[in-house]
mmCIF file of C-alpha atoms and ligand atoms in Angstrom:
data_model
loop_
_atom_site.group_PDB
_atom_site.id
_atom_site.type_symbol
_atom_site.label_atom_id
_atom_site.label_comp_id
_atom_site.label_asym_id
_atom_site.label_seq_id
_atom_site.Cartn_x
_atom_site.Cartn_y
_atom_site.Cartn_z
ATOM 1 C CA UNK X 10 124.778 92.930 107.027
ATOM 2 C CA UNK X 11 121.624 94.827 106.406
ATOM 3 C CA UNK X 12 118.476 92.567 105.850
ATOM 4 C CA UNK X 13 115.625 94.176 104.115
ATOM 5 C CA UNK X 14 112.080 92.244 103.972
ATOM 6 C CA UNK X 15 109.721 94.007 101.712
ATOM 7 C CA UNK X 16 106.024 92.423 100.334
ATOM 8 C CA UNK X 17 106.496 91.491 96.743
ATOM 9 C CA UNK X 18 109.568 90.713 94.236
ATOM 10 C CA UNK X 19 108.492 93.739 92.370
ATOM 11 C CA UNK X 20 109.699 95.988 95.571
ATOM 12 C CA UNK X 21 112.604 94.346 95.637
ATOM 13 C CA UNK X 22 113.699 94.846 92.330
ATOM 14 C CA UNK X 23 112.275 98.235 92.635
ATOM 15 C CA UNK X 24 114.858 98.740 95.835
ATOM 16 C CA UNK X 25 117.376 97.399 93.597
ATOM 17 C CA UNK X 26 117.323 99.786 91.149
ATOM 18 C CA UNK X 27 117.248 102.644 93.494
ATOM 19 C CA UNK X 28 120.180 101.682 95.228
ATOM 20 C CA UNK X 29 121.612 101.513 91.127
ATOM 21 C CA UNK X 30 120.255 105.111 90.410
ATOM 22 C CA UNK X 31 121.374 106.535 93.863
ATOM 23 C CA UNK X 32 125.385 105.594 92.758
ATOM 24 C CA UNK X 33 124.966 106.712 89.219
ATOM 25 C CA UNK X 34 124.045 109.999 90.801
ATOM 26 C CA UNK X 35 126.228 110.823 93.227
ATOM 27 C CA UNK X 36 129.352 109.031 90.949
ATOM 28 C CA UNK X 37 128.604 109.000 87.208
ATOM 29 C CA UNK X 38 131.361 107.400 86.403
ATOM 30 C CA UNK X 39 130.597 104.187 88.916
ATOM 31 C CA UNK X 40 132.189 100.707 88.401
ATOM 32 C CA UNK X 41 128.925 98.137 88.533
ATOM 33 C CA UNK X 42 128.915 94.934 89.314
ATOM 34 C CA UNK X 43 126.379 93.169 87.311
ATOM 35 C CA UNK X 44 124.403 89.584 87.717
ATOM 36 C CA UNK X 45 122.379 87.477 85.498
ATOM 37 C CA UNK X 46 119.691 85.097 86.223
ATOM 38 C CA UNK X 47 116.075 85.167 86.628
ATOM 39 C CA UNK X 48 116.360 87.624 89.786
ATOM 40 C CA UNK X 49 117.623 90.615 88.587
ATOM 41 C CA UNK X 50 115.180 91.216 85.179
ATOM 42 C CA UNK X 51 112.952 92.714 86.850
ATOM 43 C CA UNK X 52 115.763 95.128 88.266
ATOM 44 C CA UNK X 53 117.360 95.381 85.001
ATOM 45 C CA UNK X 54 113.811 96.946 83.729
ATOM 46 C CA UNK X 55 113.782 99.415 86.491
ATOM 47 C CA UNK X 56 117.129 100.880 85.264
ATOM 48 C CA UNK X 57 115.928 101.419 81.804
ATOM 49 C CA UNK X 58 112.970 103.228 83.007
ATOM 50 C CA UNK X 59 115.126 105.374 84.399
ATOM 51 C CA UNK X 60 117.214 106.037 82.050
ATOM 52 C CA UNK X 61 114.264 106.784 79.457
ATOM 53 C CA UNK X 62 112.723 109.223 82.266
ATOM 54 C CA UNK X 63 116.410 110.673 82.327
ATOM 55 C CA UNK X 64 116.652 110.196 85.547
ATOM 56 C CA UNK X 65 120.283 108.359 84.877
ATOM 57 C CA UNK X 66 123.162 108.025 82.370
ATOM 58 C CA UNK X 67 125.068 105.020 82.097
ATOM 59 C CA UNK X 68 127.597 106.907 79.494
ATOM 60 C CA UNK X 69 130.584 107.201 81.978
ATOM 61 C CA UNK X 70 129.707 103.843 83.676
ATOM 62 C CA UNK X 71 132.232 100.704 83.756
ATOM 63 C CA UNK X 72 130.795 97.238 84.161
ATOM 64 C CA UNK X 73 131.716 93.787 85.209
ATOM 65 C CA UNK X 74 129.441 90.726 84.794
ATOM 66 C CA UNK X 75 130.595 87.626 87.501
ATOM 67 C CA UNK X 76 130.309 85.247 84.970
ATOM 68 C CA UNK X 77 130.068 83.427 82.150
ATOM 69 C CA UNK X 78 129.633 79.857 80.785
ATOM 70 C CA UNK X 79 132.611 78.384 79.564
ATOM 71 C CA UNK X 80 132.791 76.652 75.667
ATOM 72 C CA UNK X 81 129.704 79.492 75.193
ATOM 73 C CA UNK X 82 130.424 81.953 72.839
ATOM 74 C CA UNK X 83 129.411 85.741 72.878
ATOM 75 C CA UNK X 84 126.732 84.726 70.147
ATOM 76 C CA UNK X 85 124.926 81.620 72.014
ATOM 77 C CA UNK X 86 121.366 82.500 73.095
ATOM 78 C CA UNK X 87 122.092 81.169 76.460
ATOM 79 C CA UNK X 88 125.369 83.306 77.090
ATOM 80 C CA UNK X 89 125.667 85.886 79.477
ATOM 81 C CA UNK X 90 127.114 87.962 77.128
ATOM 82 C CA UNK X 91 123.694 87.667 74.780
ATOM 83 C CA UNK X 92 121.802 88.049 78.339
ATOM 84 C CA UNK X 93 123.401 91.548 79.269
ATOM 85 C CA UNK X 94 123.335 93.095 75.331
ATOM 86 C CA UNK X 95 119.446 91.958 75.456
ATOM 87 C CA UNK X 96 118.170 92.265 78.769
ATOM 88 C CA UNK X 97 119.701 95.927 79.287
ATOM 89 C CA UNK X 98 122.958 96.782 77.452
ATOM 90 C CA UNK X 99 121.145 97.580 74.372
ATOM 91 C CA UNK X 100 118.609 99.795 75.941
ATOM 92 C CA UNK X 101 120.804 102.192 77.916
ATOM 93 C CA UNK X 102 123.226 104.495 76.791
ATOM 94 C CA UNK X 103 126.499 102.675 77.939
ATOM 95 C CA UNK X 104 129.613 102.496 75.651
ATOM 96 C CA UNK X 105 129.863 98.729 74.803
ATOM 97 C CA UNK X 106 133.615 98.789 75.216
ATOM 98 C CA UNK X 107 132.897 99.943 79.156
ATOM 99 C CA UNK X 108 131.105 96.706 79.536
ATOM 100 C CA UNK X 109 133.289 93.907 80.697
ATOM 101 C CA UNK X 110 132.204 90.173 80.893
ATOM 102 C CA UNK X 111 134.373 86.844 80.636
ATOM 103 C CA UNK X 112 134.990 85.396 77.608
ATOM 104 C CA UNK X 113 134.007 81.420 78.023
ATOM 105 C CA UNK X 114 135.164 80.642 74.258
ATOM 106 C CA UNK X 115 138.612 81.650 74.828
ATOM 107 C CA UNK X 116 141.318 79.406 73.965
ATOM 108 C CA UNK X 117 142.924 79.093 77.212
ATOM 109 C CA UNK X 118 140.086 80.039 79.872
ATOM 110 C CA UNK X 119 142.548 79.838 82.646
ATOM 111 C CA UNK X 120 144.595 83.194 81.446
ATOM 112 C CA UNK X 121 141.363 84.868 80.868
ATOM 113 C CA UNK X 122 140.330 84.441 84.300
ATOM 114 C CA UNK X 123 143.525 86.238 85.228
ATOM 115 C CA UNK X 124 143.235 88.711 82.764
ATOM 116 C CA UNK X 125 139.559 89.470 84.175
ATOM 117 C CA UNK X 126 140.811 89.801 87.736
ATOM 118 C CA UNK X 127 143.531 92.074 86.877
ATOM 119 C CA UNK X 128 141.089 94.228 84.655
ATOM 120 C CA UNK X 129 138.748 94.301 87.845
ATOM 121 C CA UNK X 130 142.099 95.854 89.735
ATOM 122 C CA UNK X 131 142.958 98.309 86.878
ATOM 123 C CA UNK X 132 139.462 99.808 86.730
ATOM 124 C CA UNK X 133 140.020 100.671 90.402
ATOM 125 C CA UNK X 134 137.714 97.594 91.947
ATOM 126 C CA UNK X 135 133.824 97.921 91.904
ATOM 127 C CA UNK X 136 131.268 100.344 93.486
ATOM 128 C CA UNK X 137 128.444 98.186 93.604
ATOM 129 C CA UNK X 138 128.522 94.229 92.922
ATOM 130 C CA UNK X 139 125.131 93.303 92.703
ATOM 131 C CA UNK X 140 124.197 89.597 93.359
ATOM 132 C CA UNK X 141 121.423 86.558 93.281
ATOM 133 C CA UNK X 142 122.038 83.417 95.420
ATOM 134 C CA UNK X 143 121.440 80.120 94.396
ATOM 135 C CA UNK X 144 119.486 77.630 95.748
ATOM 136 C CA UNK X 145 122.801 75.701 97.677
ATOM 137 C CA UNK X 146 124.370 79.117 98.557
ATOM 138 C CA UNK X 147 126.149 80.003 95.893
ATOM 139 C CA UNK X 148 127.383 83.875 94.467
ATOM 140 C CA UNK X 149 128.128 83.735 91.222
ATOM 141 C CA UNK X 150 129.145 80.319 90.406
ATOM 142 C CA UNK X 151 130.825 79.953 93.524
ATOM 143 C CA UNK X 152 130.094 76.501 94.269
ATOM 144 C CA UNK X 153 129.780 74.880 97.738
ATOM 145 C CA UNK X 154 133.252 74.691 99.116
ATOM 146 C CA UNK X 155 134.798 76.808 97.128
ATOM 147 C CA UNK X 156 137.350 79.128 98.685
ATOM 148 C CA UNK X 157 136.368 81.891 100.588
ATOM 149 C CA UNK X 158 139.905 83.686 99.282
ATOM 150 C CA UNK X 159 139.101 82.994 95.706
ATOM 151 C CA UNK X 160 139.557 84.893 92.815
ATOM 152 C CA UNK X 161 138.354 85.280 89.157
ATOM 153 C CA UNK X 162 138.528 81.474 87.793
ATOM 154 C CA UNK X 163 137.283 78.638 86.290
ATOM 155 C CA UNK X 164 134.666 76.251 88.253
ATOM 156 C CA UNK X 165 133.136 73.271 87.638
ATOM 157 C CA UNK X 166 129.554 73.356 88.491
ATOM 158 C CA UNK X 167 127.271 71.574 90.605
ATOM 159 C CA UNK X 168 124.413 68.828 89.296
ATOM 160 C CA UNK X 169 122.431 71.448 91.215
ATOM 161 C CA UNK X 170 123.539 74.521 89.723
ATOM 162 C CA UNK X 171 123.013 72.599 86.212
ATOM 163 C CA UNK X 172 119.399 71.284 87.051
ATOM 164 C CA UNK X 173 118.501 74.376 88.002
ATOM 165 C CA UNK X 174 119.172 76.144 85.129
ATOM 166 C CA UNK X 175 118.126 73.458 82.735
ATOM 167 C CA UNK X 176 115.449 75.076 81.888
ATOM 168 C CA UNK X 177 117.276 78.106 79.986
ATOM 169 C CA UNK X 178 118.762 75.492 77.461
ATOM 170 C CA UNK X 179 116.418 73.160 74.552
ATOM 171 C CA UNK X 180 116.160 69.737 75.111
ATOM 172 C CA UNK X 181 119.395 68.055 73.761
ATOM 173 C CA UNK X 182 121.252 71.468 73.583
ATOM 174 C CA UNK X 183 124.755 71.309 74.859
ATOM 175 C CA UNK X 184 124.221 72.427 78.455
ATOM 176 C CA UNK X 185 127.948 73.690 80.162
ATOM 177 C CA UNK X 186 129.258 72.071 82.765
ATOM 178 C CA UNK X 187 131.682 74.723 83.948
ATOM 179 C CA UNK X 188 131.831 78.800 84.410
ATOM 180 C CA UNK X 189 134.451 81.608 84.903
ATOM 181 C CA UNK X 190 133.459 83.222 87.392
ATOM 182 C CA UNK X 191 134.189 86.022 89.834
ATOM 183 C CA UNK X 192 135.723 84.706 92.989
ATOM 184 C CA UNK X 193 134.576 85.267 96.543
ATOM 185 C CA UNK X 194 137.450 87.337 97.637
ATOM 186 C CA UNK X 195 136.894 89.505 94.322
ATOM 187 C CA UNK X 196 133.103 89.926 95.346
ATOM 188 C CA UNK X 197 133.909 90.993 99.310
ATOM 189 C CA UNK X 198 136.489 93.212 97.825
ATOM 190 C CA UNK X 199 133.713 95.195 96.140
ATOM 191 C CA UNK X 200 133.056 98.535 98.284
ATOM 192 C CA UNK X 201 129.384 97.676 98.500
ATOM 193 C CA UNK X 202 127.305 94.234 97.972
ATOM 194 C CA UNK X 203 123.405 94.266 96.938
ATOM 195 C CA UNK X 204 122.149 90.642 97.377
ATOM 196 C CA UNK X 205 118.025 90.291 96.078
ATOM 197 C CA UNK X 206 116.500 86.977 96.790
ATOM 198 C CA UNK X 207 112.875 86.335 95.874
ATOM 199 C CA UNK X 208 110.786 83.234 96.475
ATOM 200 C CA UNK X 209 110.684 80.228 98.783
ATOM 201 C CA UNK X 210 113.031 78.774 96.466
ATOM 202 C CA UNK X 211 115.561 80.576 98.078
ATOM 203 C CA UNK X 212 114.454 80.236 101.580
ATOM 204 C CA UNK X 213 116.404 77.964 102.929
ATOM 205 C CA UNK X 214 119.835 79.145 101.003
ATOM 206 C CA UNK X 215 118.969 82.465 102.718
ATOM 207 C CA UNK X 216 118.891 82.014 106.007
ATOM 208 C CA UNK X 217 122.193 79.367 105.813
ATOM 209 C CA UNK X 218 123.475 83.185 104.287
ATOM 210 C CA UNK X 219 121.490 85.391 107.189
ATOM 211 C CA UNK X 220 121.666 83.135 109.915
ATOM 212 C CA UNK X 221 124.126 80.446 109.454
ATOM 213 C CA UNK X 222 128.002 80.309 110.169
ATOM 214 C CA UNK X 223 130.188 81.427 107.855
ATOM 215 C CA UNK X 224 131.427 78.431 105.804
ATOM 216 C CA UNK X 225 132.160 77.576 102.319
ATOM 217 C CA UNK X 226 129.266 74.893 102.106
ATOM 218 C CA UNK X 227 127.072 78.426 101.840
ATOM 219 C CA UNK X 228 129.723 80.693 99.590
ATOM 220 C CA UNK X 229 126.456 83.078 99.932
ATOM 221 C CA UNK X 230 127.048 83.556 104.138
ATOM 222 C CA UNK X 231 130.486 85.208 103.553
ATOM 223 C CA UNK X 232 128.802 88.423 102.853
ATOM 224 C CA UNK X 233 128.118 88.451 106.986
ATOM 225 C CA UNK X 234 131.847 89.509 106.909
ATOM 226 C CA UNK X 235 131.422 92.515 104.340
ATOM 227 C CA UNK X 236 131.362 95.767 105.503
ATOM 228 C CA UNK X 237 128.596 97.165 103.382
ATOM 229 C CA UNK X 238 126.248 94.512 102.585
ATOM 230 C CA UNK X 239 122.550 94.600 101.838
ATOM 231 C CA UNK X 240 120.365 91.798 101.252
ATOM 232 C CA UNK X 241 117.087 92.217 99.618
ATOM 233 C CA UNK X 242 114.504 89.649 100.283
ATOM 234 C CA UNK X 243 110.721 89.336 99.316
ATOM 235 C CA UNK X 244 108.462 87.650 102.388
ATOM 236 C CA UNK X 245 109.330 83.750 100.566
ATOM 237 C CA UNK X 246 112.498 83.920 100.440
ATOM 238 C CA UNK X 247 112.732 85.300 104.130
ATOM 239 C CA UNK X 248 110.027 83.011 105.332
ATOM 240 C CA UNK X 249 112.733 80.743 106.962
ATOM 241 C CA UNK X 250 114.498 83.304 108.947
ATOM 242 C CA UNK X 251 114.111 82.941 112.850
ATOM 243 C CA UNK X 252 114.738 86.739 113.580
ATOM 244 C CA UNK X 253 112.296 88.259 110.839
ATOM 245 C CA UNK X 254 110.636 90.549 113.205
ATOM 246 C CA UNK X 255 114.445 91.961 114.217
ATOM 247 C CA UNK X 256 114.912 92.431 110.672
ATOM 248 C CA UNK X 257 110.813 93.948 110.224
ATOM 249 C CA UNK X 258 112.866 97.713 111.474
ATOM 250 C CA UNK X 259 114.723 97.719 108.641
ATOM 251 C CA UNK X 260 111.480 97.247 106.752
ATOM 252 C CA UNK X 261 109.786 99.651 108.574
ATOM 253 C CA UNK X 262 112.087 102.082 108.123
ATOM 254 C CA UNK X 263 112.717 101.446 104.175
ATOM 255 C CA UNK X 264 108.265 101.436 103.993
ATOM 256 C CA UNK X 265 108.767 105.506 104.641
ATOM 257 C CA UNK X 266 111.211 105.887 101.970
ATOM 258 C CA UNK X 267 109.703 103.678 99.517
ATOM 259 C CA UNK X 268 106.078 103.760 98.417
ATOM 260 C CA UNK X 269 104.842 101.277 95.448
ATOM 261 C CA UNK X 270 101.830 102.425 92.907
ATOM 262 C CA UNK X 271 100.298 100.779 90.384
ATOM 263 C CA UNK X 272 102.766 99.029 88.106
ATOM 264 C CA UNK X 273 105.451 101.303 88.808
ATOM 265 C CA UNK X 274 108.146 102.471 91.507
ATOM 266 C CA UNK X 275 107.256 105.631 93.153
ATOM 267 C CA UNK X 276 110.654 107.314 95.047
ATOM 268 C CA UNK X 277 109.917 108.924 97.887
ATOM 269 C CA UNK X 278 113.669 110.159 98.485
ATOM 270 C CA UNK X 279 115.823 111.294 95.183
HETATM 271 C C1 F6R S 2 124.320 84.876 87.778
HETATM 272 C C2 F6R S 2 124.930 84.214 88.912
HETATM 273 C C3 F6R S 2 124.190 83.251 89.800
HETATM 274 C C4 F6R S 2 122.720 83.600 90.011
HETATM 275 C C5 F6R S 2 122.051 82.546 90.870
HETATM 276 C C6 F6R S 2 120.568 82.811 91.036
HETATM 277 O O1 F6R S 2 125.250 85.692 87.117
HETATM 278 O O2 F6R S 2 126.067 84.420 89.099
HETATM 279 O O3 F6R S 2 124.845 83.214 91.041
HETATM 280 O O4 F6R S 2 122.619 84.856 90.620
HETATM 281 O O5 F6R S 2 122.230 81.284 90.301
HETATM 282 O O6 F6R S 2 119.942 82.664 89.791
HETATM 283 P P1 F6R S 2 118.424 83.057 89.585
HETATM 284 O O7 F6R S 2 118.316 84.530 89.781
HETATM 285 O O8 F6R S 2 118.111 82.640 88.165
HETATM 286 O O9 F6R S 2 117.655 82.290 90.596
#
């Protein structure tokens, strides 16, 4: 597990991104795994930069969301469907119909949890799952306790998970109660994990991922068993881990890749 610390959330998003662009360029055709949420907008921004600089196509790229909201159709301002199309889908040059995300309205939710796994497989597994963490641990809406063999299915969510993301849905708008989401065996079988956590929010959920055993009650802290797993942090969220200055060469080391100016990312390696 790699453990990056860098100053702001803009940095990390900028890091995001770059890990993004380096794949698209070395494998145009990539298989991304996306993530919604408040984290990776910022990211999401980053890549359409790019692309307008031409710096990247997305036109041979395949993508999988890890979830969706189930009873929430395609349509619903609060789907993740809607989220994708308007936070980045519609600003890039992908080919809708290489975008991939569960359906929640779909009659039997079950099957299409099956049907999403199997697609994953078919595609030939992903390149690059990129993911937030929630507050208790989770990755994707892999609740506390859920299986650390699981696949692509349907989970109830916690009061937690639904407090927390109150605030995306009106007062007295039907808020969901359960998601299809990726499973955590689908996400470590991804060949490469980017994790970005900003905020003291997150702190605590962090280091239970960082430096915590590996246990369900943190879904987040299986990624210590991936082979090829970054985690992203901005100084909040990693103000609770005990070996910061450990992790401080991994910062040092990204500082004389990366340089930041002004508003934008400046790449010091290509
Ligand atoms: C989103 C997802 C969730 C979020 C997590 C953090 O697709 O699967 O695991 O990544 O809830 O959300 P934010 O970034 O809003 O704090």
């Amino acid at each position: 597990m790699e453990v990056i610390i860098l100053p702001t959330a803009k940095q990390v998003a900028c890091y995001g991104a770059d890990v993004c662009e380096s794949l698209i360029k070395t494998k145009p055709a990539a298989v991304l795994g996306l993530a919604t949420g408040s984290t990776p907008l910022a990211l999401y921004k980053e890549l359409i930069k790019y692309y307008q600089q031409q710096h990247i196509s997305f036109s041979q790229i395949t993508t999988f969301n890890l979830d969706e909201y189930v009873g929430v159709s395609a349509s619903h301002s609060q789907s993740y469907h809607y989220y994708m199309k308007t936070q980045l889908f519609d600003f890039i040059d992908i080919d809708p119909g290489n975008t991939h995300i569960p359906h929640g309205d779909a009659v039997d939710v079950q099957q299409e949890a099956i049907r999403y796994e199997q697609l994953i497989h078919e595609k030939g597994g992903i390149d690059l799952q990129l993911l937030g963490i929630g507050r208790n641990g989770h990755i994707g809406f892999n609740e506390p306790t859920s299986s650390l063999n699981s696949i692509t299915r349907v989970k109830a969510l916690t009061n937690a998970t639904k407090a927390d993301n109150q605030r995306f849905f009106g007062l007295g708008e039907y808020q969901p109660t359960h998601a299809i989401t990726m499973g955590i065996k689908t996400i470590m079988q991804a060949r490469q994990v980017l994790l970005l956590a900003t905020g003291t929010n997150k702190a605590q959920a962090v280091k239970a991922m960082i430096e915590g055993p590996v246990c369900a009650m943190c879904p987040a802290s299986c990624l210590q068993l991936h082979q090829y797993a970054t985690i992203v942090l901005d100084q909040q969220a990693a103000s609770e881990l005990i070996m910061q200055d450990y992790y401080q060469f991994a910062k040092q080391a990204c500082d004389t890749l990366f340089t930041q100016s002004g508003e934008g990312c400046t790449k010091s390696y290509g």
